[in-house]
mmCIF file of C-alpha atoms and ligand atoms in Angstrom:
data_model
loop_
_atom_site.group_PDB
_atom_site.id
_atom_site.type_symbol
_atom_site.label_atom_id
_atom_site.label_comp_id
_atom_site.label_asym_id
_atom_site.label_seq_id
_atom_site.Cartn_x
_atom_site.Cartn_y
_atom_site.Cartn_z
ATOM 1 C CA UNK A 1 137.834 -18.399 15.621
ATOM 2 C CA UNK A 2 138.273 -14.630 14.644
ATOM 3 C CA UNK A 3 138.415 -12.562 11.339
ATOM 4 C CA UNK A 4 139.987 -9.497 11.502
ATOM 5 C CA UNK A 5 141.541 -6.872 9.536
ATOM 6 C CA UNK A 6 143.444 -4.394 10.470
ATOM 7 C CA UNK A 7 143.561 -1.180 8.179
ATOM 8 C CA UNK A 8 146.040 2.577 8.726
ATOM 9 C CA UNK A 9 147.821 4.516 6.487
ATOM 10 C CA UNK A 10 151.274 3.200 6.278
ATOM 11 C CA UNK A 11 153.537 4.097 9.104
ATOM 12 C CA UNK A 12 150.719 3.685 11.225
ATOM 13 C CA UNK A 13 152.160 0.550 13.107
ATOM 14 C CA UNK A 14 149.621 -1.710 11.827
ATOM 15 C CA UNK A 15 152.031 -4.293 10.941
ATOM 16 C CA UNK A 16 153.601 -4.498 14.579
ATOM 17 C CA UNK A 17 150.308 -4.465 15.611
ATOM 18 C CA UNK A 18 149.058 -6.703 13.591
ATOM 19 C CA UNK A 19 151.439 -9.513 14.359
ATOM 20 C CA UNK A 20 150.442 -8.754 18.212
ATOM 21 C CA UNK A 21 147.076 -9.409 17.613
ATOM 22 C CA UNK A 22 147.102 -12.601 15.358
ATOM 23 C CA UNK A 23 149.306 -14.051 18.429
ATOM 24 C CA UNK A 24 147.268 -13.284 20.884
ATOM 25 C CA UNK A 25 144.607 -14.707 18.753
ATOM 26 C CA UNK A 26 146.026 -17.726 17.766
ATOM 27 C CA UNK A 27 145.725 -17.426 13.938
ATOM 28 C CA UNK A 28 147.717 -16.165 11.349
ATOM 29 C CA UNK A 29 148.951 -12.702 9.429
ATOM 30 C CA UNK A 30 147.719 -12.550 5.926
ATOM 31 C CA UNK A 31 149.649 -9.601 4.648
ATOM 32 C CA UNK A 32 149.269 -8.982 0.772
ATOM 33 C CA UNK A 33 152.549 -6.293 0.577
ATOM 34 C CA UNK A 34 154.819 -9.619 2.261
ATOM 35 C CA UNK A 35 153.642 -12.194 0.342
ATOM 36 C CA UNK A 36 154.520 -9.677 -2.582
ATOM 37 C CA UNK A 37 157.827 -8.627 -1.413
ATOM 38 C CA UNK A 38 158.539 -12.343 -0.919
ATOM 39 C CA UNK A 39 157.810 -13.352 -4.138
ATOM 40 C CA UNK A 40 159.958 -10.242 -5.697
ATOM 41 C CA UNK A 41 163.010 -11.421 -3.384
ATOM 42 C CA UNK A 42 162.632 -15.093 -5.149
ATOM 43 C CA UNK A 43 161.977 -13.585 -8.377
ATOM 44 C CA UNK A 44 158.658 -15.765 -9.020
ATOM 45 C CA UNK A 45 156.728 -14.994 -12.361
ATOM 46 C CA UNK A 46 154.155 -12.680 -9.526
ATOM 47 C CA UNK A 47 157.129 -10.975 -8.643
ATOM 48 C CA UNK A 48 158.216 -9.934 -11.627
ATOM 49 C CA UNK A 49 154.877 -8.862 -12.247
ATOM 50 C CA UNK A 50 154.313 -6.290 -9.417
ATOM 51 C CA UNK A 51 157.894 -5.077 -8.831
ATOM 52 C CA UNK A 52 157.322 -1.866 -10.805
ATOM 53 C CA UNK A 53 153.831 -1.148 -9.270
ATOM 54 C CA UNK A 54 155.380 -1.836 -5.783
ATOM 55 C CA UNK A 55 158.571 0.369 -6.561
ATOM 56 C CA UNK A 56 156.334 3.378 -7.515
ATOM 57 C CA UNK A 57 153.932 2.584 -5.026
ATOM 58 C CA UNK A 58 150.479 2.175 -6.716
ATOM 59 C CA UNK A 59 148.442 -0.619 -6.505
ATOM 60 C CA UNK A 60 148.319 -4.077 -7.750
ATOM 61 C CA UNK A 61 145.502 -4.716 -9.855
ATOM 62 C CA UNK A 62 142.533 -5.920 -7.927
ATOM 63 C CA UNK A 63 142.263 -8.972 -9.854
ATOM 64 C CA UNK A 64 145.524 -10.227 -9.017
ATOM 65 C CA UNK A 65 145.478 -9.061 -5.697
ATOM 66 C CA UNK A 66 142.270 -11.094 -4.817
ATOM 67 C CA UNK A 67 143.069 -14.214 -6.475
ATOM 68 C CA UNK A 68 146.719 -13.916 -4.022
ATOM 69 C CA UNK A 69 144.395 -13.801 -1.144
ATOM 70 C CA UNK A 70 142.000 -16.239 -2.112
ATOM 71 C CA UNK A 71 144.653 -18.631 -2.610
ATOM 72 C CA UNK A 72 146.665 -17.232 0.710
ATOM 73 C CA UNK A 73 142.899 -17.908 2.668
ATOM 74 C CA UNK A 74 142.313 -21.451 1.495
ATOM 75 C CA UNK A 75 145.640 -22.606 3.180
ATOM 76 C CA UNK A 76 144.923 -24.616 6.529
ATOM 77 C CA UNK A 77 145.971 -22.286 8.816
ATOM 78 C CA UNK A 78 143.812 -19.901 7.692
ATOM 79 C CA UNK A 79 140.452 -22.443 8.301
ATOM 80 C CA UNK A 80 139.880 -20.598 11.693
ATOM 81 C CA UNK A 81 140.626 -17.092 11.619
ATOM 82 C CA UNK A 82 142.977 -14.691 9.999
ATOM 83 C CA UNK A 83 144.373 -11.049 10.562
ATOM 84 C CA UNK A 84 143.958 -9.392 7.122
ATOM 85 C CA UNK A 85 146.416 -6.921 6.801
ATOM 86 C CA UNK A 86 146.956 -4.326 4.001
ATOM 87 C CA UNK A 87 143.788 -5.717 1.955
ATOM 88 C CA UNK A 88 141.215 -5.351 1.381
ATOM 89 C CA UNK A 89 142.505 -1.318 0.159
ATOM 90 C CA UNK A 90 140.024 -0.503 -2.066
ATOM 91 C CA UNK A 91 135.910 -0.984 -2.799
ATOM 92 C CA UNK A 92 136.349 -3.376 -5.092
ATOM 93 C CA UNK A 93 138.670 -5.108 -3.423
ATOM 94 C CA UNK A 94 136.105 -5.086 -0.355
ATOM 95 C CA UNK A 95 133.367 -6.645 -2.718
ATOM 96 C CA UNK A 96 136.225 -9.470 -3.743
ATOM 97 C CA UNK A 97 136.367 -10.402 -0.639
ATOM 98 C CA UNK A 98 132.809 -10.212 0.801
ATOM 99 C CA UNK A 99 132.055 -12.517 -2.480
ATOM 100 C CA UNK A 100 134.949 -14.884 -1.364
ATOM 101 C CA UNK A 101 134.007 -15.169 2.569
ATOM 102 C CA UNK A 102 130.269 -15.232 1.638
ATOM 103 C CA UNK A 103 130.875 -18.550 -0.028
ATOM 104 C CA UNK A 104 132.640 -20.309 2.921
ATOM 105 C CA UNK A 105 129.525 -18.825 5.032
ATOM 106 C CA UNK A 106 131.910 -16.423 6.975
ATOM 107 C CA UNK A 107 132.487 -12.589 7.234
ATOM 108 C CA UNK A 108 134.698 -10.437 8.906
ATOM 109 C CA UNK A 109 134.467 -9.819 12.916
ATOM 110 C CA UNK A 110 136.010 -6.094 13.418
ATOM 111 C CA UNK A 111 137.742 -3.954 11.579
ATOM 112 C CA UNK A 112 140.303 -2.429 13.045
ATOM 113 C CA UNK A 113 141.566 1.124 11.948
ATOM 114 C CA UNK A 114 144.380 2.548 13.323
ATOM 115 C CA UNK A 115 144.606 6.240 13.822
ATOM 116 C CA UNK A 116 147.518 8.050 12.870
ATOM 117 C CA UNK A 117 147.765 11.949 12.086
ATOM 118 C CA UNK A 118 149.932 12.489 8.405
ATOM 119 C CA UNK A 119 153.136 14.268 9.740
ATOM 120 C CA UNK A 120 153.480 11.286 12.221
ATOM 121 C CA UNK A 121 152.679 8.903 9.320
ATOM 122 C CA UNK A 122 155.641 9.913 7.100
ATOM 123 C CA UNK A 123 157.649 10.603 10.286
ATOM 124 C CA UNK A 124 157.603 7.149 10.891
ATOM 125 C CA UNK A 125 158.330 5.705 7.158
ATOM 126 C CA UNK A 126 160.898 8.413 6.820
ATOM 127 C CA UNK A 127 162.393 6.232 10.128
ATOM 128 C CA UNK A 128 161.855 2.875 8.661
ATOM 129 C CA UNK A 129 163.196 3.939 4.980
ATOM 130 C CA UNK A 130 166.675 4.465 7.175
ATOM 131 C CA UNK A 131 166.134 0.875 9.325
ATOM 132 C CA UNK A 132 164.975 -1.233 6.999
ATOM 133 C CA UNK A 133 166.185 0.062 3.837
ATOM 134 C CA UNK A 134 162.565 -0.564 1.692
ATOM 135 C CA UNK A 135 162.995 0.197 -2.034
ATOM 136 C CA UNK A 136 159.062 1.878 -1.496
ATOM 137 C CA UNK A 137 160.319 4.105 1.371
ATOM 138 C CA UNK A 138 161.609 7.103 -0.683
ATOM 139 C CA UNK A 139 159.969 10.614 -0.213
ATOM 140 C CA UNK A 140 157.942 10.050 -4.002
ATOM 141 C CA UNK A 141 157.085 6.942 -3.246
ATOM 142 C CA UNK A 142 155.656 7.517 0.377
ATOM 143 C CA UNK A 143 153.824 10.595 -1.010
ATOM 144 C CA UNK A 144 152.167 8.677 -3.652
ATOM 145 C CA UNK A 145 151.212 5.862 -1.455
ATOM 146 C CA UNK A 146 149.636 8.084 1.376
ATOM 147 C CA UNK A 147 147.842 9.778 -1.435
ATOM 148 C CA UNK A 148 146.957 6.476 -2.660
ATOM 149 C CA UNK A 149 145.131 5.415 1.220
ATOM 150 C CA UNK A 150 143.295 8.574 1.342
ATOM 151 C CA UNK A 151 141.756 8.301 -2.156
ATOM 152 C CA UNK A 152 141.356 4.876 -2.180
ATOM 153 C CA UNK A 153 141.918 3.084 1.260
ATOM 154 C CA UNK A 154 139.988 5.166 3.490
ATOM 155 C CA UNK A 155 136.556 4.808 1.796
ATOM 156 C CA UNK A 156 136.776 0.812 2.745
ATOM 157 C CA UNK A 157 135.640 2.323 6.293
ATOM 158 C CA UNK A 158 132.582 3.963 5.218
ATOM 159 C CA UNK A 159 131.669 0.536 3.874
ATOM 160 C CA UNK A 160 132.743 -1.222 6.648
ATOM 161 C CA UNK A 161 131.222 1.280 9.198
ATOM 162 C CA UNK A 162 127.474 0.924 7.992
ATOM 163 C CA UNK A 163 128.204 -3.058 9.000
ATOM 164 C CA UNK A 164 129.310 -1.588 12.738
ATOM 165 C CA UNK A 165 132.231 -3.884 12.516
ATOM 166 C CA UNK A 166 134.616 -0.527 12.715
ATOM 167 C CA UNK A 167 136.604 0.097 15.799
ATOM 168 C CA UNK A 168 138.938 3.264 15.492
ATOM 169 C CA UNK A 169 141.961 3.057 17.316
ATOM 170 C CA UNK A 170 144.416 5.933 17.937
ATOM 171 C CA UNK A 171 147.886 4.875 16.832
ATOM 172 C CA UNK A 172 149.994 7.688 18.883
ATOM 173 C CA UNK A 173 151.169 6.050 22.124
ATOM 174 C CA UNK A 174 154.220 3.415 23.108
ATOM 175 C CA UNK A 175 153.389 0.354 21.454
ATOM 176 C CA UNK A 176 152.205 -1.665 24.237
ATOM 177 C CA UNK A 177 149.459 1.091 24.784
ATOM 178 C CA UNK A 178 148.291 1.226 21.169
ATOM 179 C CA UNK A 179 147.517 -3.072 21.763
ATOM 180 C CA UNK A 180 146.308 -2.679 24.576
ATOM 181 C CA UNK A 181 143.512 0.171 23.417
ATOM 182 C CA UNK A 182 142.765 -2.550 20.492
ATOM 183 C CA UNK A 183 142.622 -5.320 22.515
ATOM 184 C CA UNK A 184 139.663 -3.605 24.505
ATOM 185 C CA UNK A 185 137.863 -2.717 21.456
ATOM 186 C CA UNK A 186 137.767 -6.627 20.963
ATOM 187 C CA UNK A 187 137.123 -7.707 23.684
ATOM 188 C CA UNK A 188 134.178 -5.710 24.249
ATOM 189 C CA UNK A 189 132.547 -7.352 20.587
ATOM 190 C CA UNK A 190 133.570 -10.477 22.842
ATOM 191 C CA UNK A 191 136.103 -11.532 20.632
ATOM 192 C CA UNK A 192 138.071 -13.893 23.067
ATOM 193 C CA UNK A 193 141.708 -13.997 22.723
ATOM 194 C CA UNK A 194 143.487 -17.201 23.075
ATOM 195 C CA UNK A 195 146.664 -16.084 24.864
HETATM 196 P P1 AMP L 201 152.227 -2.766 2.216
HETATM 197 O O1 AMP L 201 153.377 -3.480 2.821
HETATM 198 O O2 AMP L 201 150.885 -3.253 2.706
HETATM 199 O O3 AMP L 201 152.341 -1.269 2.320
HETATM 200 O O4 AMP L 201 152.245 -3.112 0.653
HETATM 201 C C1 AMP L 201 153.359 -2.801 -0.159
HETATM 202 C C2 AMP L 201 152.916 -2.640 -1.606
HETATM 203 O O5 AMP L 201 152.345 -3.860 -2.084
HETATM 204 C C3 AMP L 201 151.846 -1.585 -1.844
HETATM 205 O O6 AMP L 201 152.367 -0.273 -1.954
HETATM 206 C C4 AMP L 201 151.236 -2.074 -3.155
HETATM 207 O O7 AMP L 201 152.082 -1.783 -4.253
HETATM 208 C C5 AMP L 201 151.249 -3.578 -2.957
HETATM 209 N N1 AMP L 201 150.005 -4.036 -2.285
HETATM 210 C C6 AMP L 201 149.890 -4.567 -1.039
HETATM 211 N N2 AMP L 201 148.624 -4.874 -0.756
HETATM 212 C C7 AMP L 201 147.901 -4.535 -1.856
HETATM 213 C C8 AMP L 201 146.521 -4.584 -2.191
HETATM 214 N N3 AMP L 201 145.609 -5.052 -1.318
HETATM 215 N N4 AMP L 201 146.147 -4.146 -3.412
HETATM 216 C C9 AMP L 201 147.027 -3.690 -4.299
HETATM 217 N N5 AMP L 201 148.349 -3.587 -4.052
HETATM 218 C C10 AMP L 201 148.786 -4.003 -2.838
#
């Protein structure tokens, strides 16, 4: 039974490395941007909603944001654990979810923030914008959006940190390196992994 979330600017990896760690975990990826981009590819009343604000790459409100995870967490498979990734990204978002967890008598394990200097950052989106074609990969868009986690992303560590749940992790390596640095900042909290 482990809560984690995993937090980087984007084109940090923390997607792929997300996924990793839920499976070695055993529980499941709660990522706010795919259950968006889902619901935009079926064209559900959400998705019309945050298209735009996902095309220009600003934020979904908070309040809508938090209810998708509070609805995403009470599913089953989330009763024992989850990877959080790509929310909370903001304070108030943070405070959402604190509010949230307090009530089921939980609270996050670690926090893991992935380390990744800018130029690599948008090296790598500049990359995925040609592989996987993503309609929030343009050079505006990724601009606004690393703008966006440095403004209001980033400062969800200071909160975090003053809980000591932080573990920085730095995101340049081969991908099997990057795990397995995070993997040993887990396992020393004694978070056990199940596979
Ligand atoms: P991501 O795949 O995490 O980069 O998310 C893609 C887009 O979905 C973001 O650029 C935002 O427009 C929206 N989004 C994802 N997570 C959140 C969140 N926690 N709060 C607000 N907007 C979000």
């Amino acid at each position: 039974m482990v809560r984690l979330l995993i937090v980087g600017p984007q084109g940090s990896g923390k997607g792929t490395q997300g996924v990793r760690i839920a499976e070695a975990f055993g529980v499941p990826v709660v990522s706010t941007g795919d259950v968006f981009r889902a619901n935009v590819v079926e064209g559900t009343e959400l998705g019309v909603q945050v298209k735009e604000i996902i095309d220009a790459g600003s934020l979904v409100p908070d309040e809508l944001t938090s209810a998708v995870v509070r609805d995403r967490l009470s599913q089953p498979d989330a009763a024992d654990g989850f990877l959080l990734d790509g929310y909370p990204r903001n304070v108030g978002q943070v405070l959402h979810l604190d509010q949230f967890l307090a009530g089921r008598d939980e609270s996050l394990d670690a926090v893991i923030a992935l380390v990744v200097p800018r130029d690599e950052s948008i090296e790598r989106l500049h990359k995925r914008a040609v592989d996987q074609g993503r309609s929030d990969d343009s050079e505006a868009v990724i601009a606004n959006r690393l703008a966006i986690y440095e403004s209001e992303t980033a400062p969800i560590l200071g909160v975090y940190g003053t809980r000591g749940i932080v573990d920085e992790i730095d995101g340049v390596g081969e991908l099997d390196t990057v795990t397995d640095r995070i993997f040993a900042a887990l396992d020393a909290r004694g978070l056990v992994r199940s596979s």
